[in-house]
Backbone as ProteinMPNN parsed JSONL, in Angstrom:
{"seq_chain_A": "XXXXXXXXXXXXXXXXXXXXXXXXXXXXXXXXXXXXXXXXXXXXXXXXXXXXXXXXXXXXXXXXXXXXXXXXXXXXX", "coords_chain_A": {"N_chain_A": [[-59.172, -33.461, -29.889], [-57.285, -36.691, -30.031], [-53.533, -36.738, -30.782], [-52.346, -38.651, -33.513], [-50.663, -41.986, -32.627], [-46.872, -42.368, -32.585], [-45.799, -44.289, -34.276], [-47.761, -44.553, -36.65], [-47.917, -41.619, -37.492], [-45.607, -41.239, -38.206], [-45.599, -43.524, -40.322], [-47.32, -42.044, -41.853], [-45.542, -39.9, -42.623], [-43.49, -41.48, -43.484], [-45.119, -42.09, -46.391], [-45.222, -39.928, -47.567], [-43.08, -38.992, -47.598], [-42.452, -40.421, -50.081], [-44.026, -40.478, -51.962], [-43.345, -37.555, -52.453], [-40.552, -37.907, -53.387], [-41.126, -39.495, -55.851], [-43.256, -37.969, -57.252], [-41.958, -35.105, -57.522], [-39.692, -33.231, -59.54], [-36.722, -33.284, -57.884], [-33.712, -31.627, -56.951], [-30.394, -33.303, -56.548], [-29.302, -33.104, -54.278], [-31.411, -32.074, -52.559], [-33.163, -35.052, -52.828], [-31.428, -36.876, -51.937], [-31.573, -35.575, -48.898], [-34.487, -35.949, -48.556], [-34.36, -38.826, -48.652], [-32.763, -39.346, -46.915], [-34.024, -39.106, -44.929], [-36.06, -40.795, -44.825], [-34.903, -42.844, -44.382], [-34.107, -42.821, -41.738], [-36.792, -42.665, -40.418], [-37.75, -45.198, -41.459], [-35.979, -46.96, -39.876], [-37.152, -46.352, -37.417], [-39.608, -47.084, -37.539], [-39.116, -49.618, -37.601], [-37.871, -50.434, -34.897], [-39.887, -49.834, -33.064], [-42.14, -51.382, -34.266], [-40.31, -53.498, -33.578], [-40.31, -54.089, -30.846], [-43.185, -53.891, -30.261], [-43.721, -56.34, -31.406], [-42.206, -57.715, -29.442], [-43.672, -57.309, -26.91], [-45.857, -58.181, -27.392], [-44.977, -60.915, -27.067], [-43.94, -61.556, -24.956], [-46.115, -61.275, -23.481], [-48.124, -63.387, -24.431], [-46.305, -65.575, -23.397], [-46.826, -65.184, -20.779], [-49.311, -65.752, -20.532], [-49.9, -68.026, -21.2], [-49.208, -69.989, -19.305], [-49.993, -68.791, -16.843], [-52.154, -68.724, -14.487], [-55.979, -69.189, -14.196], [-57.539, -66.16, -13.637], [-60.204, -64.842, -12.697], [-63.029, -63.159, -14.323], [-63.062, -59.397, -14.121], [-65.207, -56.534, -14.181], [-65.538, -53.391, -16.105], [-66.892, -52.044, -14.295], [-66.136, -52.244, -11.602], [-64.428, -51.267, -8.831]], "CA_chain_A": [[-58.777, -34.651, -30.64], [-55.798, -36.69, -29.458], [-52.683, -36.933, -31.844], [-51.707, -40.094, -33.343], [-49.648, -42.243, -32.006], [-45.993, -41.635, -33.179], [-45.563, -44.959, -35.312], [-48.566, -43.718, -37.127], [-47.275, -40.291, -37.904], [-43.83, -41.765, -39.051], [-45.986, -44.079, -41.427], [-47.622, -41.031, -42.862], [-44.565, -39.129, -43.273], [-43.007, -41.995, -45.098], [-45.944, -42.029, -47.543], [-45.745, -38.795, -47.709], [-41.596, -38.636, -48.527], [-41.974, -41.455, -51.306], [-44.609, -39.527, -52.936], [-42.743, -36.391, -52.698], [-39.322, -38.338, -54.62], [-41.83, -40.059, -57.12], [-43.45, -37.136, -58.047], [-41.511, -33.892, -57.806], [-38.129, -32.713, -59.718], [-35.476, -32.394, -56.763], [-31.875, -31.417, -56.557], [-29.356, -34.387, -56.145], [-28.897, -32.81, -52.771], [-33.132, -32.569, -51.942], [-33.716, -36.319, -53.223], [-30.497, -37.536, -50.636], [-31.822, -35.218, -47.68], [-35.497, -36.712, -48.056], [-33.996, -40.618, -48.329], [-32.148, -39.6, -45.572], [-35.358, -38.793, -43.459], [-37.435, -41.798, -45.052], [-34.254, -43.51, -43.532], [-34.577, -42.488, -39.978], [-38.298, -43.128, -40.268], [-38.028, -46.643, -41.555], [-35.282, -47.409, -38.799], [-38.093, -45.688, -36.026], [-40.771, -47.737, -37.28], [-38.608, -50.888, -37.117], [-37.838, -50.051, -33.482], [-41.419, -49.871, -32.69], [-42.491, -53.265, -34.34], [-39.947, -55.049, -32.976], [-40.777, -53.327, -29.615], [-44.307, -54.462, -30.333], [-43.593, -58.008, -31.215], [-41.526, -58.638, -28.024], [-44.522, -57.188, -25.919], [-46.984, -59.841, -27.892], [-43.86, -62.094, -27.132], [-44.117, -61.369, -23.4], [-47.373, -61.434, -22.618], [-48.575, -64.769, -24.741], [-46.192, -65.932, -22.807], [-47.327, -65.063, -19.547], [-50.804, -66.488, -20.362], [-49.665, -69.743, -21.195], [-48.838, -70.64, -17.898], [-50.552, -68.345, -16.307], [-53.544, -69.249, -13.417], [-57.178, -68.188, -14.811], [-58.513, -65.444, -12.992], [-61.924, -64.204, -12.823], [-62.99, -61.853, -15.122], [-63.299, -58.474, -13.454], [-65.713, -55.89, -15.299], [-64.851, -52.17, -15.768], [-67.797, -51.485, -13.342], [-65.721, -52.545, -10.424], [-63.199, -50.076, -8.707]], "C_chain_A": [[-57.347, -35.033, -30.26], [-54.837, -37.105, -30.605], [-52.099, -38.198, -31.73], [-50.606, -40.902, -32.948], [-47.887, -42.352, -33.025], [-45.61, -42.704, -34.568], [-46.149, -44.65, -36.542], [-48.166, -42.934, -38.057], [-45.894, -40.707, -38.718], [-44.206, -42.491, -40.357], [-46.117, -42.88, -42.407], [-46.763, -40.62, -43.403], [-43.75, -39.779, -43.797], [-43.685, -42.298, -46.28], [-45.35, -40.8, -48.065], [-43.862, -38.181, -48.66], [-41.615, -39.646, -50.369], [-42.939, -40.623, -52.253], [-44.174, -38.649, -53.475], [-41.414, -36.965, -53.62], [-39.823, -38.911, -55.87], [-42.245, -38.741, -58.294], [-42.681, -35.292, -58.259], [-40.021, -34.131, -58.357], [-37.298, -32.152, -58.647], [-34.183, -32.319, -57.234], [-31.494, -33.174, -55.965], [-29.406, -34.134, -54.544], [-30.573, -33.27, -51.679], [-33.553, -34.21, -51.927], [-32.789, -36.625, -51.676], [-31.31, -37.189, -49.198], [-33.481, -36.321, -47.583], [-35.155, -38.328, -47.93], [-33.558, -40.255, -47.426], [-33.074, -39.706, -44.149], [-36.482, -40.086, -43.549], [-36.663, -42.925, -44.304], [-34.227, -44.106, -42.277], [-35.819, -42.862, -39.973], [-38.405, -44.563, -40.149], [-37.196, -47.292, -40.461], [-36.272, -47.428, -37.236], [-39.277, -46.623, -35.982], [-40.251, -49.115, -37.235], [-38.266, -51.144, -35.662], [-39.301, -50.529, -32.829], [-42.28, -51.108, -33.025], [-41.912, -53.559, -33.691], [-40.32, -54.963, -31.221], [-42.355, -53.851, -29.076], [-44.443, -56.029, -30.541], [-42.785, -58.375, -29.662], [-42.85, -58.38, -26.716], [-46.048, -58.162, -26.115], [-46.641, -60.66, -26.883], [-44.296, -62.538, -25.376], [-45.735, -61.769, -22.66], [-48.245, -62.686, -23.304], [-47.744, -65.775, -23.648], [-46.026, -66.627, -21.207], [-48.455, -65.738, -19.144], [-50.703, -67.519, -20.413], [-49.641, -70.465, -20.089], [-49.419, -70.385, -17.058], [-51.717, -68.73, -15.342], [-54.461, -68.61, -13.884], [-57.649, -67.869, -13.46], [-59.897, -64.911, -13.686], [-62.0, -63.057, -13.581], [-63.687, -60.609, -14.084], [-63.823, -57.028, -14.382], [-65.228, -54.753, -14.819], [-65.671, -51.435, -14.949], [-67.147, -51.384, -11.689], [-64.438, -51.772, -10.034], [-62.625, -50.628, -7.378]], "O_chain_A": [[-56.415, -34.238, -30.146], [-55.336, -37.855, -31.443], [-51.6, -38.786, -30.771], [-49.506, -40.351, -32.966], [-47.99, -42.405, -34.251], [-45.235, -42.247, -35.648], [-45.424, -44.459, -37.519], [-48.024, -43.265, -39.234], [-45.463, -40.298, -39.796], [-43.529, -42.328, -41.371], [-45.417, -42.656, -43.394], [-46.75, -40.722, -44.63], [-43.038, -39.205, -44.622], [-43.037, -42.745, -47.227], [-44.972, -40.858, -49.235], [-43.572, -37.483, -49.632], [-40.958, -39.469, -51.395], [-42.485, -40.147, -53.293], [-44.294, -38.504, -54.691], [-41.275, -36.359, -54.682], [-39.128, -38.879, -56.886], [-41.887, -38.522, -59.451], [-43.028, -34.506, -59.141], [-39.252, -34.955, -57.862], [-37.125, -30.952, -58.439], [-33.736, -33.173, -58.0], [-32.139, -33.93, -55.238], [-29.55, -35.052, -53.736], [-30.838, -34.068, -50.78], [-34.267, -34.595, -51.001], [-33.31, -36.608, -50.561], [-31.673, -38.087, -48.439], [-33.614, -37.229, -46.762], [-35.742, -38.991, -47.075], [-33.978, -40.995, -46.536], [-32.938, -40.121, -42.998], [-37.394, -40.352, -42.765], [-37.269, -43.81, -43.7], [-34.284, -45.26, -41.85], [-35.896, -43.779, -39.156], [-38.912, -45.164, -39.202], [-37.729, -48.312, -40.023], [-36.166, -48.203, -36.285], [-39.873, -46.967, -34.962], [-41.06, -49.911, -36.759], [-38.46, -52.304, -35.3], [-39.532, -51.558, -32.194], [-42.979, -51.714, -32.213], [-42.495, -54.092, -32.747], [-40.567, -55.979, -30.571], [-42.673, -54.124, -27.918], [-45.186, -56.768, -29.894], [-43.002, -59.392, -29.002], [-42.949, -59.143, -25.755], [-46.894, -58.606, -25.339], [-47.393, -61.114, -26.021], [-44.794, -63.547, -24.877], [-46.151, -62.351, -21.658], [-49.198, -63.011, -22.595], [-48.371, -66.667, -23.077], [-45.563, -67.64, -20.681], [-48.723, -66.197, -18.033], [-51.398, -68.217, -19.675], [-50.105, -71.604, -20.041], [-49.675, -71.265, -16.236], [-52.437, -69.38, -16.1], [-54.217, -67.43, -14.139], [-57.998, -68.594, -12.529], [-60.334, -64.704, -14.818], [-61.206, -62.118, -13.532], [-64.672, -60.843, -13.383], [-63.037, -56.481, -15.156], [-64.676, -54.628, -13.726], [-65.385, -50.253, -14.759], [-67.573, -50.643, -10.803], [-63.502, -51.655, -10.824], [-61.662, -50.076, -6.844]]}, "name": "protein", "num_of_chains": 1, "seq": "XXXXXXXXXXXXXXXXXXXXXXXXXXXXXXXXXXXXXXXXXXXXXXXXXXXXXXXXXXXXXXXXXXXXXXXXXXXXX"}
């Protein structure tokens, strides 16, 4: 089985921190360290959208203009 891809995984593990500050009693210190990691996460998965919107960005705009080629099936090598 192949492991998900990393945006993915970063989602989970910010479910997975907000749950953990909702429902458990932490230390002043535990609550900070996990915001600090849901931090980095939400910064990683903003990276990765916008990373993903510019490669939309790029390639709508390639087609626009673009010359139609022939469709070529995955039978053909």
């Amino acid at each position: 089985m192949t492991e998900p891809p990393q945006f993915e995984r970063a989602m989970d593990e910010l479910e997975a921190l907000v749950d953990r500050l909702e429902s458990e009693d932490l230390t002043l210190e535990e609550s900070l360290a996990v915001f600090e990691r849901g931090i980095g996460l939400t910064r990683a998965c903003q990276q990765a959208l916008d990373a993903a919107e510019q490669r939309v960005r790029i390639l709508t705009e390639q087609s626009e203009s673009a010359a139609p080629e022939p469709f070529r099936g995955s039978t053909e090598e």
